[in-house]
PDB file of C-alpha atoms in Angstrom:
ATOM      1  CA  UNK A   1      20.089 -59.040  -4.171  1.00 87.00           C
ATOM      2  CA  UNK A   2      22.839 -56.665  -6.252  1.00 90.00           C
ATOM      3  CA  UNK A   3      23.395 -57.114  -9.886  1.00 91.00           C
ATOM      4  CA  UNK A   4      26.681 -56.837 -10.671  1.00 89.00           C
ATOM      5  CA  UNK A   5      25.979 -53.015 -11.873  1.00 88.00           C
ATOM      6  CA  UNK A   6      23.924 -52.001  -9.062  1.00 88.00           C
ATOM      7  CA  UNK A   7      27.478 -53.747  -6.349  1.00 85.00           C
ATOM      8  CA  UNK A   8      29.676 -51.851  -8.313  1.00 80.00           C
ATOM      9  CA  UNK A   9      27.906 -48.052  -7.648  1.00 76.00           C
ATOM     10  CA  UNK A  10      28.213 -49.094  -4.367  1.00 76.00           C
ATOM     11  CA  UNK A  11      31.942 -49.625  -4.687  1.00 72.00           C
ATOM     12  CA  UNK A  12      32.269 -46.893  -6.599  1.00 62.00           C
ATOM     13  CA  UNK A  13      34.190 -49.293  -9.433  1.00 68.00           C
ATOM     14  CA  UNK A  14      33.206 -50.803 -12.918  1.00 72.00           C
ATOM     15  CA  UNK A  15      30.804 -53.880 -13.276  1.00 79.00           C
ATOM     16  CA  UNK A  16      34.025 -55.775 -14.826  1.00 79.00           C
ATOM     17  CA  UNK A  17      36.047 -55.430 -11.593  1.00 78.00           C
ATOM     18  CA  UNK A  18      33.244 -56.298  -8.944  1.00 84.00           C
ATOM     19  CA  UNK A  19      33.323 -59.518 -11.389  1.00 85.00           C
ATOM     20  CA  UNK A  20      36.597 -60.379 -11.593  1.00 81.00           C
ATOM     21  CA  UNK A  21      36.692 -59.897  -7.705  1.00 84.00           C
ATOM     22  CA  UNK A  22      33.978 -62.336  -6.929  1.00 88.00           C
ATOM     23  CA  UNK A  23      35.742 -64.597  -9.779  1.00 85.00           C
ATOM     24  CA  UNK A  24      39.274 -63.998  -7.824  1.00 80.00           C
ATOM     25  CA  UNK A  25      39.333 -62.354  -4.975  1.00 79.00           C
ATOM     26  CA  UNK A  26      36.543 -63.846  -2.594  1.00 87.00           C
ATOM     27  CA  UNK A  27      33.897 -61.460  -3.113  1.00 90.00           C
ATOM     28  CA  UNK A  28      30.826 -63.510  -1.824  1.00 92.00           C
ATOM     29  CA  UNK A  29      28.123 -63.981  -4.527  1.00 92.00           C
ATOM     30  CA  UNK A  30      25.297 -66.235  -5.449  1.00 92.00           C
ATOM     31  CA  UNK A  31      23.814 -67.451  -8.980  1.00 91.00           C
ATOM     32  CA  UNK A  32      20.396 -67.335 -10.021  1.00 90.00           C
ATOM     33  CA  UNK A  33      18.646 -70.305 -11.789  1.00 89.00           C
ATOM     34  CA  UNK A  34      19.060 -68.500 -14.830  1.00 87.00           C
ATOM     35  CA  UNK A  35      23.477 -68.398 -13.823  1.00 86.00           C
ATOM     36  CA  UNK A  36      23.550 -64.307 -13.584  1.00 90.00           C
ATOM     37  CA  UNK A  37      26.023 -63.592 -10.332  1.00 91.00           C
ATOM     38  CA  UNK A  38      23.939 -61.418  -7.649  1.00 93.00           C
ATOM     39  CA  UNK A  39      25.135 -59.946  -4.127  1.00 92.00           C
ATOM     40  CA  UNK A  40      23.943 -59.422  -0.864  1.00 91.00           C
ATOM     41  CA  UNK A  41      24.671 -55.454   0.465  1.00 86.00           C
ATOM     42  CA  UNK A  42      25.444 -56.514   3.866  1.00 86.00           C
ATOM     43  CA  UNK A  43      27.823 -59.065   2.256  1.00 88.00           C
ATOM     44  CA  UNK A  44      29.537 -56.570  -0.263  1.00 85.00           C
ATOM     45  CA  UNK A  45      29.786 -53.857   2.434  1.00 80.00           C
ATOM     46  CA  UNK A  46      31.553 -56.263   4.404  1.00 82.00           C
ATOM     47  CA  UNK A  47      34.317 -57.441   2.029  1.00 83.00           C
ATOM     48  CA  UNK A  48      35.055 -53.428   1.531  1.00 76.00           C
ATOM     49  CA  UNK A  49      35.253 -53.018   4.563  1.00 71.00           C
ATOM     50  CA  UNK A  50      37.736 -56.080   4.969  1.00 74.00           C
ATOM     51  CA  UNK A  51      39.547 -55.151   1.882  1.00 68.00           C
ATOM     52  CA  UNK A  52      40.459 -51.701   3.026  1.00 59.00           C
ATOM     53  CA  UNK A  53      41.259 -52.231   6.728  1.00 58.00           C
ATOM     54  CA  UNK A  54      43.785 -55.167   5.487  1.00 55.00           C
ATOM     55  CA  UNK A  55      45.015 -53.528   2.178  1.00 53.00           C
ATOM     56  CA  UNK A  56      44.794 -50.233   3.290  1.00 51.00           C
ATOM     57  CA  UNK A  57      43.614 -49.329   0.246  1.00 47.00           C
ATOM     58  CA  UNK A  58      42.555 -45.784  -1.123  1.00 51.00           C
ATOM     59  CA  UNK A  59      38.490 -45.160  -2.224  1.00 63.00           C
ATOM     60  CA  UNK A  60      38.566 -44.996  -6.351  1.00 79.00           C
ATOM     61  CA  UNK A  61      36.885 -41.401  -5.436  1.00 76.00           C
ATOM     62  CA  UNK A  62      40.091 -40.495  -4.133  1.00 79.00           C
ATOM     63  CA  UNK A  63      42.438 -41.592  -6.944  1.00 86.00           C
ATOM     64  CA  UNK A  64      39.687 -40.197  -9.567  1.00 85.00           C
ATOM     65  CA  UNK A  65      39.524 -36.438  -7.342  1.00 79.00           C
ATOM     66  CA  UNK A  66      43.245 -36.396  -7.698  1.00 83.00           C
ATOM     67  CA  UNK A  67      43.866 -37.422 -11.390  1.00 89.00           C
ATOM     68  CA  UNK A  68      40.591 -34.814 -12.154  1.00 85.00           C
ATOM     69  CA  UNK A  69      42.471 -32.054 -10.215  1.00 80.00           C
ATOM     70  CA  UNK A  70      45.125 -32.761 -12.894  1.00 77.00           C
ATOM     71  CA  UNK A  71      48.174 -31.070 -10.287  1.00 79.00           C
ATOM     72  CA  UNK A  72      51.699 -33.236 -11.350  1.00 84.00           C
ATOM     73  CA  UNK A  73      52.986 -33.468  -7.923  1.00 83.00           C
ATOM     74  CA  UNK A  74      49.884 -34.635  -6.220  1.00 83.00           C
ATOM     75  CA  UNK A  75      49.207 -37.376  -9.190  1.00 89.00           C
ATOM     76  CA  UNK A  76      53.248 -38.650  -8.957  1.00 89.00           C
ATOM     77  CA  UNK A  77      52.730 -38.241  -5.076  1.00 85.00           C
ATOM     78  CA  UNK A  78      50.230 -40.578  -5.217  1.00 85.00           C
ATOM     79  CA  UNK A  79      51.280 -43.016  -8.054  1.00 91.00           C
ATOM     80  CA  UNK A  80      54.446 -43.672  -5.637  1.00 89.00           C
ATOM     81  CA  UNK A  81      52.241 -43.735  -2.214  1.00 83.00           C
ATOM     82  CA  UNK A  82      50.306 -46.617  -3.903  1.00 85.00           C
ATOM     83  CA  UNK A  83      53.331 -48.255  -5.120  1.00 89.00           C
ATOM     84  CA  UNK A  84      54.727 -48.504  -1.593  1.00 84.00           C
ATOM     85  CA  UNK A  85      51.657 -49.324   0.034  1.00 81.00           C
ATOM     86  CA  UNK A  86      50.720 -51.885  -2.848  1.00 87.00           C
ATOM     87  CA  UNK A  87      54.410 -53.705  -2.896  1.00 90.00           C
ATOM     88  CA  UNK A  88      54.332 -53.337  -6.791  1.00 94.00           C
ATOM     89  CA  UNK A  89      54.097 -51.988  -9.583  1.00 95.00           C
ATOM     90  CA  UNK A  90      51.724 -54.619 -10.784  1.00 95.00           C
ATOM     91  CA  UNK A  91      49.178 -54.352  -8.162  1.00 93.00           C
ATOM     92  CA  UNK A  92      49.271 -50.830  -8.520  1.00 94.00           C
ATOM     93  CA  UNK A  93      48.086 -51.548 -12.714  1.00 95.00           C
ATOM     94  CA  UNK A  94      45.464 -53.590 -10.792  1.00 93.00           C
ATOM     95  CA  UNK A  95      43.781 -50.902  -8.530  1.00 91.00           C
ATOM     96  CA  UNK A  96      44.237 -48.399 -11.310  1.00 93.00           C
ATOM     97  CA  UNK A  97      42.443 -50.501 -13.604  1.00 91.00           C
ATOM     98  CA  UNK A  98      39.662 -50.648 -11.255  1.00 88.00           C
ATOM     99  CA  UNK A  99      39.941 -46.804 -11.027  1.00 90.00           C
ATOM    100  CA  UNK A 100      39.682 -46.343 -15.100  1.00 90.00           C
ATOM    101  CA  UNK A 101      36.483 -48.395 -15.419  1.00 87.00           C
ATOM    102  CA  UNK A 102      35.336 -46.206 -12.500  1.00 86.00           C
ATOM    103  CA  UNK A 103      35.772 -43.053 -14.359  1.00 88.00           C
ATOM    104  CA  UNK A 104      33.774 -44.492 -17.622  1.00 85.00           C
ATOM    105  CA  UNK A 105      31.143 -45.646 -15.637  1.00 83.00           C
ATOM    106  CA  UNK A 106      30.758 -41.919 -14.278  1.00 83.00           C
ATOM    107  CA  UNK A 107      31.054 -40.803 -17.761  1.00 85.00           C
ATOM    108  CA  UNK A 108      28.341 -42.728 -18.783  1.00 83.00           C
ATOM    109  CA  UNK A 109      26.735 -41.553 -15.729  1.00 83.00           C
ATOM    110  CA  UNK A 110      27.039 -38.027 -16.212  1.00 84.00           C
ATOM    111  CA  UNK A 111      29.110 -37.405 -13.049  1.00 81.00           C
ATOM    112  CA  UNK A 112      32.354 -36.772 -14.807  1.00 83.00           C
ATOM    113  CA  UNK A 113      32.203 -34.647 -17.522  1.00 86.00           C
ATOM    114  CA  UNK A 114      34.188 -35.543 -21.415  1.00 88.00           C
ATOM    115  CA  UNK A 115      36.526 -32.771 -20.550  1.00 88.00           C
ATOM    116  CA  UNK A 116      37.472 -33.961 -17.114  1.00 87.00           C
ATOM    117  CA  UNK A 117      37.801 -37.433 -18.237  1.00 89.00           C
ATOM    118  CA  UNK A 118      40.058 -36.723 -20.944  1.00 90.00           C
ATOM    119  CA  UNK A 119      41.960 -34.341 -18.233  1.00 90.00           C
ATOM    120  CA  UNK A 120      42.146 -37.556 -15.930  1.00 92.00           C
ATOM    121  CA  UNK A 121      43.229 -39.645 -18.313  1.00 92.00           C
ATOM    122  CA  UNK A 122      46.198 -37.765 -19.729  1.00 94.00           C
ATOM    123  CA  UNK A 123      47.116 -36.360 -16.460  1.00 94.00           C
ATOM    124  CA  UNK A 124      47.363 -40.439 -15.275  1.00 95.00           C
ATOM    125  CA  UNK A 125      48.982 -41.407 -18.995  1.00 94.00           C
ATOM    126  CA  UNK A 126      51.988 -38.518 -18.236  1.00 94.00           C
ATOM    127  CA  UNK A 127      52.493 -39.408 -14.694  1.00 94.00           C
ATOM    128  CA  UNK A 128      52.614 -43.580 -15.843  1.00 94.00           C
ATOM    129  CA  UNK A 129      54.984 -42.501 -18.813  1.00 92.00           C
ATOM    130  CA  UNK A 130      57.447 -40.632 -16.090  1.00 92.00           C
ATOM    131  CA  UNK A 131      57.311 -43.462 -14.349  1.00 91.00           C
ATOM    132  CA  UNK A 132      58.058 -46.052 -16.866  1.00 88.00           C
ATOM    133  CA  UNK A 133      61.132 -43.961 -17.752  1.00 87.00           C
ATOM    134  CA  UNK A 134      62.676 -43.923 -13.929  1.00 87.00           C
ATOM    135  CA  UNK A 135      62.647 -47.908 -14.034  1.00 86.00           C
ATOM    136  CA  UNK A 136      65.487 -49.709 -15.330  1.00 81.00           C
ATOM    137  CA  UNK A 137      65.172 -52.198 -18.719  1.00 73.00           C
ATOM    138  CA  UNK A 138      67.654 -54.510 -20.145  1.00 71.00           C
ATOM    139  CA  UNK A 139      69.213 -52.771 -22.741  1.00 71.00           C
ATOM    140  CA  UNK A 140      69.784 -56.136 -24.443  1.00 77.00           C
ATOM    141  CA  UNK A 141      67.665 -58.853 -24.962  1.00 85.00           C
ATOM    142  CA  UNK A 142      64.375 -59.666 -26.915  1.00 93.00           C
ATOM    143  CA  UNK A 143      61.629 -56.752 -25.724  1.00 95.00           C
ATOM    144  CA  UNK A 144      57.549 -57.094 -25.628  1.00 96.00           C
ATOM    145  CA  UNK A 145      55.831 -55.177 -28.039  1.00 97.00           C
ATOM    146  CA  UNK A 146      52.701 -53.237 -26.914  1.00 97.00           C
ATOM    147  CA  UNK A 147      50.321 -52.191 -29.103  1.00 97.00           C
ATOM    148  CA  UNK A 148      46.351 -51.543 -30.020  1.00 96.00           C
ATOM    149  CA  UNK A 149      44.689 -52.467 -32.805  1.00 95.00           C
ATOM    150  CA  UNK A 150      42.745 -50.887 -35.679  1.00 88.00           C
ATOM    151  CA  UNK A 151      40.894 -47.654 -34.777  1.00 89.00           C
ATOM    152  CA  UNK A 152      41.731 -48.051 -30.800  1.00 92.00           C
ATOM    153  CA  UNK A 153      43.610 -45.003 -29.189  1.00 90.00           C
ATOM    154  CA  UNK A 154      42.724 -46.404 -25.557  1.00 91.00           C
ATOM    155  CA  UNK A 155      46.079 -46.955 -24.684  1.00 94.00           C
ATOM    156  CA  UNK A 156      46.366 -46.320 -20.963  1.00 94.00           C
ATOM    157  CA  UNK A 157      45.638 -49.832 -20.549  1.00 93.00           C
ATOM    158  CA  UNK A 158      48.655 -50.687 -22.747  1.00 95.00           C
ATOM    159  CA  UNK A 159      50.674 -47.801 -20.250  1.00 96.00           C
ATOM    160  CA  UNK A 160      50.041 -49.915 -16.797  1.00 96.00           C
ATOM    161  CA  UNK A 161      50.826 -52.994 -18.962  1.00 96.00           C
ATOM    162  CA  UNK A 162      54.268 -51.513 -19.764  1.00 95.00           C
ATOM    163  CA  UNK A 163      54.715 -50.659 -16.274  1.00 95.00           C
ATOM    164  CA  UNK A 164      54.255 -54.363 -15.405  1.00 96.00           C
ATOM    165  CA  UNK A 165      57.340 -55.111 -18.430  1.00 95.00           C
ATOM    166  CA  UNK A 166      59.277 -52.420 -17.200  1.00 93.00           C
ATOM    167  CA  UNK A 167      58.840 -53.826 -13.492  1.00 93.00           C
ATOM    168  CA  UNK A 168      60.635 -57.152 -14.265  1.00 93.00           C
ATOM    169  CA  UNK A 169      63.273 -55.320 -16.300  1.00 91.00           C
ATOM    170  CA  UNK A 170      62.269 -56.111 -19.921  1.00 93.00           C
ATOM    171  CA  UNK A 171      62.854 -53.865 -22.796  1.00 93.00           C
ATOM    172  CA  UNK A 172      59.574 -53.013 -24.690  1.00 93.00           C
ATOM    173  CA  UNK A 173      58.697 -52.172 -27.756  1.00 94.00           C
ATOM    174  CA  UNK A 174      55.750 -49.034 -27.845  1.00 95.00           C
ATOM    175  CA  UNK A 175      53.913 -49.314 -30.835  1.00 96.00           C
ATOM    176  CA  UNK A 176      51.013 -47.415 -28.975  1.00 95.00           C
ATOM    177  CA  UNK A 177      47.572 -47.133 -30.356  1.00 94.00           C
ATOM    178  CA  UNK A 178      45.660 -47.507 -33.602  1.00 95.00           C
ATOM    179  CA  UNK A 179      48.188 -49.705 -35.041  1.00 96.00           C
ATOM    180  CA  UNK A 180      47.549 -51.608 -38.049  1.00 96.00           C
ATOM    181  CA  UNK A 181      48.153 -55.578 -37.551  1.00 97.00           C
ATOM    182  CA  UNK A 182      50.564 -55.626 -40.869  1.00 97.00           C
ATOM    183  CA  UNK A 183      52.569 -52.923 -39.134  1.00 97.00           C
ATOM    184  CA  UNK A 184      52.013 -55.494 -36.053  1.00 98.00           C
ATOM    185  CA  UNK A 185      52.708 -58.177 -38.073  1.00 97.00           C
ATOM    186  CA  UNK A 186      56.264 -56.517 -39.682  1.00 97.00           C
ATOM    187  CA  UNK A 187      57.543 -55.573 -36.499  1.00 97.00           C
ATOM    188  CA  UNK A 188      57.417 -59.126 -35.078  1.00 97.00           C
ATOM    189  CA  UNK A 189      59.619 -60.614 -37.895  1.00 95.00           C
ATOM    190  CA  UNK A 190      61.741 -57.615 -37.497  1.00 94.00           C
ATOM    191  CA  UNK A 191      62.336 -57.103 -33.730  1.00 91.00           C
ATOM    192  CA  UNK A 192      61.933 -61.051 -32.822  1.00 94.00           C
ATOM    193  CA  UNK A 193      60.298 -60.249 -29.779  1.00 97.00           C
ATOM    194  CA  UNK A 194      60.348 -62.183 -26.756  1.00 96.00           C
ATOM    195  CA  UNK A 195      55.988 -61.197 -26.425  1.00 97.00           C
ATOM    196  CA  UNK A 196      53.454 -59.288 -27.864  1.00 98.00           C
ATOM    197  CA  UNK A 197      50.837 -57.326 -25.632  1.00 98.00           C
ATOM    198  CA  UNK A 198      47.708 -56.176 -27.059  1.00 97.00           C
ATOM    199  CA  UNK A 199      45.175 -54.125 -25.749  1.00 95.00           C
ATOM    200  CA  UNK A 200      41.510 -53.547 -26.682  1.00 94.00           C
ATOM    201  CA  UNK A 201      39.165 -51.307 -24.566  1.00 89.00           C
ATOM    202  CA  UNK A 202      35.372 -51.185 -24.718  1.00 82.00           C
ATOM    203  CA  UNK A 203      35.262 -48.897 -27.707  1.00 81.00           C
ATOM    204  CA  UNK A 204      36.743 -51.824 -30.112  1.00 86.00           C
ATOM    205  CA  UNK A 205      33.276 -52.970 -31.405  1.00 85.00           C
ATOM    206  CA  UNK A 206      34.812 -55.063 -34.386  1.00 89.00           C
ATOM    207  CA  UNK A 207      34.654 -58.729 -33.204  1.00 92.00           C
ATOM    208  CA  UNK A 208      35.278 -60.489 -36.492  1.00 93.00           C
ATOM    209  CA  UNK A 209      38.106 -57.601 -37.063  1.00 94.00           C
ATOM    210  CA  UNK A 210      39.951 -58.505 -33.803  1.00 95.00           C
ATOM    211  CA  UNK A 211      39.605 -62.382 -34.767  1.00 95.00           C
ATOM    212  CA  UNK A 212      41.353 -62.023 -38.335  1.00 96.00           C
ATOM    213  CA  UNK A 213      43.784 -59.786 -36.373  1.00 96.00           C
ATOM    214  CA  UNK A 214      44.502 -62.366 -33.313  1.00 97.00           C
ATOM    215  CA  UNK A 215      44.793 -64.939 -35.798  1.00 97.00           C
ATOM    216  CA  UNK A 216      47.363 -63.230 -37.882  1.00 97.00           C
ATOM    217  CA  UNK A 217      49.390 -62.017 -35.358  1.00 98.00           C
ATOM    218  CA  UNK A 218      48.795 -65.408 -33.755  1.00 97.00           C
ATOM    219  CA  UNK A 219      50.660 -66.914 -36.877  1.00 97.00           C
ATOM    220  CA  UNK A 220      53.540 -64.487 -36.493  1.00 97.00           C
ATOM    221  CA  UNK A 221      53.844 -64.749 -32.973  1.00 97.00           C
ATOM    222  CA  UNK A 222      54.198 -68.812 -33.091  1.00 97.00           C
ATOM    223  CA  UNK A 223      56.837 -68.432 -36.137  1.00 96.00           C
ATOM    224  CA  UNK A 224      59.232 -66.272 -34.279  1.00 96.00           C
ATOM    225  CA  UNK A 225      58.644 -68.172 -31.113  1.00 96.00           C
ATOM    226  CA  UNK A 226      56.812 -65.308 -29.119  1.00 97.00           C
ATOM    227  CA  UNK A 227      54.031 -65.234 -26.461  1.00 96.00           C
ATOM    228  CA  UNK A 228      50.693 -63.440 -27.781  1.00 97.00           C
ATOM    229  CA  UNK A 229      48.747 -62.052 -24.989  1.00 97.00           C
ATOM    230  CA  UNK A 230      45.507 -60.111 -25.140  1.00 97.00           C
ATOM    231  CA  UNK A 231      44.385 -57.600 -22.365  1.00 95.00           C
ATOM    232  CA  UNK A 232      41.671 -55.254 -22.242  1.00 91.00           C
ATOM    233  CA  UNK A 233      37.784 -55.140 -22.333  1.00 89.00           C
ATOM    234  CA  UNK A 234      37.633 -55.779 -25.418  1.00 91.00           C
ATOM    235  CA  UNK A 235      35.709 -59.014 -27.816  1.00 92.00           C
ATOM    236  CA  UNK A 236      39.025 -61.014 -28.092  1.00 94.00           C
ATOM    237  CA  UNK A 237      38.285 -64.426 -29.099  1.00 93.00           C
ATOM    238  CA  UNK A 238      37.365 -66.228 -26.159  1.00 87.00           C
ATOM    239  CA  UNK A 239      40.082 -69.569 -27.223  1.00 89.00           C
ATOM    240  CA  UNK A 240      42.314 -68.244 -29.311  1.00 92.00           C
ATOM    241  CA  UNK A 241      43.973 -70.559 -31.538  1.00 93.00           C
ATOM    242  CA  UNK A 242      47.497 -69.123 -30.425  1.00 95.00           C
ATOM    243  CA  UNK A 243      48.035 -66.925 -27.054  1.00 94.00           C
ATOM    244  CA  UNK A 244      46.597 -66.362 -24.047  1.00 94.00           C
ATOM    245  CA  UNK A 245      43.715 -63.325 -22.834  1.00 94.00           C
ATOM    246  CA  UNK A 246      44.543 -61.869 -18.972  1.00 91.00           C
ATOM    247  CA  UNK A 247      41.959 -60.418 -16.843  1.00 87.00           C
ATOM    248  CA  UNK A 248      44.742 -59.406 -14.746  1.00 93.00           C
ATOM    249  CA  UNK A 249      47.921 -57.444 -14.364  1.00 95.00           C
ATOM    250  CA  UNK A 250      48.646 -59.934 -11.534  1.00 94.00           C
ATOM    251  CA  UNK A 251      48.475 -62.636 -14.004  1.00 94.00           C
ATOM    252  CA  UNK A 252      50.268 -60.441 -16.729  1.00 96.00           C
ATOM    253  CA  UNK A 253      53.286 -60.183 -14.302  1.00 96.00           C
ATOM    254  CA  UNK A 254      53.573 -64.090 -13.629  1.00 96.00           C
ATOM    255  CA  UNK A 255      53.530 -64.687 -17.556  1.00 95.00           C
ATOM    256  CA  UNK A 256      56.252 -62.143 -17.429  1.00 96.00           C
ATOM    257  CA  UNK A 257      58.529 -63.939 -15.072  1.00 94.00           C
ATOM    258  CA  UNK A 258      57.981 -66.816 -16.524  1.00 93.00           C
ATOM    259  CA  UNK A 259      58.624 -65.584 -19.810  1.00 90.00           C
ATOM    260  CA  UNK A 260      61.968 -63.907 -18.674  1.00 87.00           C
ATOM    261  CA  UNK A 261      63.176 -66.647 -16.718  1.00 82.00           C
ATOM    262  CA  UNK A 262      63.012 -68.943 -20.094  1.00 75.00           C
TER     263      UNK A 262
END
């Protein structure tokens, strides 16, 4: 039997995403008396193998090879390969968020080196941002803020999530990373936005920080009549008085439509 840790080596993805596949997506799993999730290898190997014959989907190695090699072409290449194979621009947020746990977890390992991750990252954050500009927005109409909190710079999470606004063709706000929640806070009674989007990755260690902060911008949010939604790996409240936390881009993009179609 596979802890969640030792499944996702295997898959070559982060411990978060084998979870939220066996929590969505079908991955077969058992509990243990104690409730921890475990796998069976012949039963993981399977699914892969499932996954990628229907999907047609690319190994992480691939995507992580290409984004290390750091070459424009072959990273926009691929970012629009994916999109057509994927059928969106949401799905694509999806497999790439499997692909940036990935390339922590072989940080941590010591198979991708600081400089190469950084490299990868940036590389991925340019090619998202070019993107993000091809796809047309509203030029009108109440936008979605994006931001991250406090002393969080992690914002390629917050760049897929802007691909997912930009996808159903609402304006956004990029307030980017490190933001402090009174700027947060301003811009919400200022802009009237339609949503605000904040991400927190796995460095954001303050848990009673990012309460005070949900619950402020909570309070804003419900004054000017906006959704709150809070993405990322990071301690957000678990029931938070006002908004909702998304595990998913998949998800994200449904609150989206739904939002827009109000």
């Amino acid at each position: 039997m596979l802890t969640p840790k030792q499944a996702a080596a295997i898959a070559g993805v982060s411990a978060s995403t084998v979870k939220r596949w066996a929590e969505q997506e079908g991955l077969p799993s058992v509990r243990t008396p104690g409730g921890h999730r475990r796998f069976t290898r012949s039963a993981l190997e399977q699914w892969l193998q499932d996954r990628h014959a229907t999907a047609g989907l690319h190994p992480v190695e691939a995507w992580i090879e290409v984004l290390v090699t750091g070459r424009r072409h072959e990273v926009d290449a691929r970012l629009l390969e994916a999109r057509a194979r994927l059928g969106s621009w949401h799905a694509l947020a999806d497999e790439l968020g499997s692909v940036l746990g990935a390339m922590g977890d072989a940080w941590q390992d010591g198979r991708l080196g600081i400089g190469e991750e950084h490299r990868a990252s940036e590389v991925l954050a340019r090619g998202l941002a070019r993107i993000g500009d091809a796809l047309p927005a509203a030029p009108e109409g109440r936008p979605v803020l994006l931001a991250c909190l406090g002393d969080d710079d992690h914002t390629l999470g917050l760049s897929l999530a802007e691909l997912c606004v930009r996808e159903v063709g609402l304006p956004v706000v990029w307030l980017g990373g490190r933001t402090p929640v009174a700027d947060v806070e301003r811009f919400i009674r200022t802009e009237a936005p339609v949503m605000v989007a904040l991400s927190a990755s796995s460095a954001s260690n303050d848990v009673a920080g990012l309460a005070e902060a949900t619950q402020r911008i909570g309070d804003a949010c419900r004054e000017q009549g906006a959704e709150l939604v809070l993405g990322g790996t990071g301690p957000w409240p678990e029931t938070p008085d006002f908004g909702t936390r998304q595990s998913s881009f998949a998800a994200f993009h449904e609150l989206l439509q739904r939002t827009r179609g109000a």
